[in-house]
PDB file of C-alpha atoms in Angstrom:
ATOM      1  CA  MET A   1     -14.693  11.541  -8.007  1.00 55.00           C
ATOM      2  CA  ARG A   2     -14.456  15.175  -9.039  1.00 56.00           C
ATOM      3  CA  GLU A   3     -15.641  16.283  -5.595  1.00 58.00           C
ATOM      4  CA  LEU A   4     -13.170  13.909  -3.934  1.00 60.00           C
ATOM      5  CA  GLN A   5     -10.342  15.339  -6.013  1.00 57.00           C
ATOM      6  CA  LEU A   6     -11.287  18.832  -4.843  1.00 54.00           C
ATOM      7  CA  GLY A   7     -11.167  17.628  -1.242  1.00 60.00           C
ATOM      8  CA  HIS A   8      -7.449  16.761  -1.424  1.00 70.00           C
ATOM      9  CA  ALA A   9      -6.075  15.736   1.995  1.00 79.00           C
ATOM     10  CA  ALA A  10      -9.506  15.765   3.651  1.00 84.00           C
ATOM     11  CA  ALA A  11     -10.830  13.357   1.026  1.00 85.00           C
ATOM     12  CA  VAL A  12      -7.823  11.063   1.449  1.00 91.00           C
ATOM     13  CA  SER A  13      -8.312  11.100   5.213  1.00 91.00           C
ATOM     14  CA  ALA A  14     -11.999  10.192   4.940  1.00 91.00           C
ATOM     15  CA  LEU A  15     -11.246   7.414   2.464  1.00 93.00           C
ATOM     16  CA  LEU A  16      -8.503   5.988   4.691  1.00 94.00           C
ATOM     17  CA  THR A  17     -10.883   5.971   7.646  1.00 94.00           C
ATOM     18  CA  THR A  18     -13.264   3.817   5.627  1.00 95.00           C
ATOM     19  CA  LEU A  19     -10.441   1.590   4.322  1.00 95.00           C
ATOM     20  CA  ALA A  20      -9.286   0.992   7.898  1.00 94.00           C
ATOM     21  CA  ASP A  21     -12.748  -0.002   9.082  1.00 94.00           C
ATOM     22  CA  ASP A  22     -13.049  -3.801   8.984  1.00 93.00           C
ATOM     23  CA  ASN A  23     -16.831  -3.432   9.255  1.00 95.00           C
ATOM     24  CA  LYS A  24     -17.088  -1.628   5.898  1.00 96.00           C
ATOM     25  CA  THR A  25     -15.794  -4.352   3.593  1.00 94.00           C
ATOM     26  CA  ASP A  26     -18.492  -3.589   1.024  1.00 96.00           C
ATOM     27  CA  TYR A  27     -16.844  -0.201   0.448  1.00 95.00           C
ATOM     28  CA  HIS A  28     -13.175  -1.195   0.459  1.00 96.00           C
ATOM     29  CA  ARG A  29     -12.802  -1.872  -3.269  1.00 95.00           C
ATOM     30  CA  GLY A  30     -14.426   1.443  -4.210  1.00 94.00           C
ATOM     31  CA  VAL A  31     -12.319   3.284  -1.640  1.00 94.00           C
ATOM     32  CA  GLN A  32      -9.170   1.684  -3.017  1.00 95.00           C
ATOM     33  CA  ASP A  33     -10.198   2.733  -6.532  1.00 94.00           C
ATOM     34  CA  ALA A  34     -10.777   6.310  -5.346  1.00 92.00           C
ATOM     35  CA  LEU A  35      -7.393   6.438  -3.590  1.00 93.00           C
ATOM     36  CA  VAL A  36      -5.735   5.284  -6.810  1.00 92.00           C
ATOM     37  CA  VAL A  37      -7.474   8.080  -8.730  1.00 89.00           C
ATOM     38  CA  LEU A  38      -6.241  10.588  -6.139  1.00 88.00           C
ATOM     39  CA  GLY A  39      -2.750   9.300  -6.952  1.00 86.00           C
ATOM     40  CA  SER A  40       0.363  10.631  -5.290  1.00 84.00           C
ATOM     41  CA  GLU A  41      -1.719  12.618  -2.819  1.00 88.00           C
ATOM     42  CA  SER A  42      -2.724   9.351  -1.174  1.00 90.00           C
ATOM     43  CA  PHE A  43       0.747   7.746  -1.284  1.00 91.00           C
ATOM     44  CA  GLU A  44       2.178   9.086   1.966  1.00 91.00           C
ATOM     45  CA  PRO A  45      -0.912   8.438   4.117  1.00 92.00           C
ATOM     46  CA  LEU A  46      -1.259   4.938   2.616  1.00 91.00           C
ATOM     47  CA  SER A  47       2.401   4.119   3.211  1.00 88.00           C
ATOM     48  CA  SER A  48       2.024   5.212   6.822  1.00 89.00           C
ATOM     49  CA  LEU A  49      -1.025   2.993   7.188  1.00 88.00           C
ATOM     50  CA  ALA A  50       0.853   0.080   5.614  1.00 85.00           C
ATOM     51  CA  ALA A  51       3.655   0.502   8.136  1.00 83.00           C
ATOM     52  CA  THR A  52       1.629   0.874  11.315  1.00 85.00           C
ATOM     53  CA  ALA A  53      -1.822  -0.698  10.981  1.00 87.00           C
ATOM     54  CA  GLY A  54      -3.081  -4.152  11.859  1.00 89.00           C
ATOM     55  CA  ASP A  55      -2.724  -6.991   9.388  1.00 90.00           C
ATOM     56  CA  SER A  56      -6.055  -6.747   7.560  1.00 90.00           C
ATOM     57  CA  ILE A  57      -5.582  -3.013   7.056  1.00 92.00           C
ATOM     58  CA  LYS A  58      -1.944  -3.463   5.992  1.00 90.00           C
ATOM     59  CA  VAL A  59      -3.081  -5.873   3.291  1.00 91.00           C
ATOM     60  CA  ARG A  60      -5.528  -3.339   1.850  1.00 92.00           C
ATOM     61  CA  ALA A  61      -3.005  -0.502   2.119  1.00 92.00           C
ATOM     62  CA  VAL A  62      -0.238  -2.455   0.343  1.00 88.00           C
ATOM     63  CA  GLU A  63      -2.630  -3.575  -2.402  1.00 88.00           C
ATOM     64  CA  THR A  64      -3.675   0.036  -2.953  1.00 91.00           C
ATOM     65  CA  LEU A  65      -0.102   1.352  -2.877  1.00 87.00           C
ATOM     66  CA  ALA A  66       0.890  -1.087  -5.610  1.00 83.00           C
ATOM     67  CA  ARG A  67      -1.865   0.253  -7.849  1.00 86.00           C
ATOM     68  CA  LEU A  68      -0.661   3.857  -7.466  1.00 85.00           C
ATOM     69  CA  ASP A  69       2.313   3.321  -9.773  1.00 77.00           C
ATOM     70  CA  HIS A  70       4.414   5.490  -7.463  1.00 80.00           C
ATOM     71  CA  PRO A  71       8.222   5.138  -7.709  1.00 75.00           C
ATOM     72  CA  ASP A  72       8.513   4.349  -3.986  1.00 78.00           C
ATOM     73  CA  THR A  73       5.946   1.540  -3.951  1.00 76.00           C
ATOM     74  CA  LEU A  74       8.667  -1.097  -4.033  1.00 73.00           C
ATOM     75  CA  LEU A  75      10.272   0.380  -0.931  1.00 74.00           C
ATOM     76  CA  TYR A  76       7.042   0.051   1.061  1.00 76.00           C
ATOM     77  CA  ALA A  77       6.279  -3.449  -0.227  1.00 76.00           C
ATOM     78  CA  LEU A  78       9.720  -4.993   0.344  1.00 74.00           C
ATOM     79  CA  GLY A  79       9.623  -4.748   4.115  1.00 77.00           C
ATOM     80  CA  PRO A  80       6.197  -6.345   4.603  1.00 81.00           C
ATOM     81  CA  ALA A  81       6.930  -8.938   1.914  1.00 80.00           C
ATOM     82  CA  PHE A  82      10.007 -10.343   3.643  1.00 79.00           C
ATOM     83  CA  SER A  83       9.873  -9.320   7.288  1.00 81.00           C
ATOM     84  CA  PRO A  84       9.592 -12.245   9.700  1.00 84.00           C
ATOM     85  CA  ARG A  85       7.431  -9.930  11.830  1.00 86.00           C
ATOM     86  CA  SER A  86       4.832  -9.713   9.039  1.00 87.00           C
ATOM     87  CA  SER A  87       2.014 -12.213   9.119  1.00 90.00           C
ATOM     88  CA  ALA A  88       1.765 -14.734   6.294  1.00 91.00           C
ATOM     89  CA  GLU A  89      -1.270 -12.807   5.027  1.00 90.00           C
ATOM     90  CA  VAL A  90       0.667  -9.519   4.819  1.00 89.00           C
ATOM     91  CA  ARG A  91       3.729 -11.154   3.210  1.00 86.00           C
ATOM     92  CA  ALA A  92       1.534 -12.785   0.557  1.00 86.00           C
ATOM     93  CA  ALA A  93      -0.373  -9.567  -0.161  1.00 84.00           C
ATOM     94  CA  ALA A  94       2.823  -7.553  -0.576  1.00 82.00           C
ATOM     95  CA  ARG A  95       4.294 -10.135  -2.938  1.00 81.00           C
ATOM     96  CA  ARG A  96       1.076 -10.264  -4.983  1.00 80.00           C
ATOM     97  CA  ALA A  97       0.870  -6.489  -5.101  1.00 76.00           C
ATOM     98  CA  VAL A  98       4.339  -6.036  -6.555  1.00 73.00           C
ATOM     99  CA  PRO A  99       4.976  -8.884  -9.029  1.00 73.00           C
ATOM    100  CA  GLN A 100       8.743  -8.368  -9.156  1.00 71.00           C
ATOM    101  CA  LEU A 101       8.922  -9.422  -5.491  1.00 70.00           C
ATOM    102  CA  GLU A 102       7.846 -12.965  -6.378  1.00 70.00           C
ATOM    103  CA  GLN A 103      11.277 -13.575  -7.888  1.00 76.00           C
ATOM    104  CA  LEU A 104      13.393 -12.351  -4.959  1.00 74.00           C
ATOM    105  CA  SER A 105      14.950 -14.329  -2.142  1.00 78.00           C
ATOM    106  CA  PRO A 106      15.119 -12.665   1.292  1.00 75.00           C
ATOM    107  CA  GLY A 107      18.815 -11.821   0.700  1.00 80.00           C
ATOM    108  CA  GLN A 108      18.063 -10.250  -2.661  1.00 80.00           C
ATOM    109  CA  ALA A 109      15.182  -8.324  -1.097  1.00 73.00           C
ATOM    110  CA  ALA A 110      17.480  -6.944   1.614  1.00 75.00           C
ATOM    111  CA  SER A 111      19.986  -5.803  -1.018  1.00 82.00           C
ATOM    112  CA  LYS A 112      17.238  -4.250  -3.112  1.00 74.00           C
ATOM    113  CA  LEU A 113      15.755  -2.492  -0.080  1.00 71.00           C
ATOM    114  CA  TYR A 114      19.167  -1.070   0.749  1.00 78.00           C
ATOM    115  CA  LEU A 115      19.661   0.216  -2.802  1.00 78.00           C
ATOM    116  CA  VAL A 116      16.180   1.687  -3.017  1.00 69.00           C
ATOM    117  CA  ALA A 117      16.592   3.402   0.362  1.00 70.00           C
ATOM    118  CA  ARG A 118      19.943   4.891  -0.720  1.00 76.00           C
ATOM    119  CA  GLU A 119      18.370   6.343  -3.854  1.00 72.00           C
TER     120      GLU A 119
END
């Protein structure tokens, strides 16, 4: 982990490449743990992955984002949690990742997303 922390953006990039590889499922949990340790440095690349990747990768990215304890996590989980364009798998993962989403209706989520985006 110490060597990964010294690698900064290069380490995050390598970890995201592994996280995005559906053939490396044995490594995903460890990669997610490492991205959490790298903290805010991995937030932006993970949020980008959560917004643009395929469903299985989005699920892993959202789960990892939620573990970062970053103030903008809610913003990146609200969209996938309630968007009709999200698959059922992605919606469920986003709601599991951020427990406060379980309580919201789609209308409440839209209002919350608006308020969070304004802040």
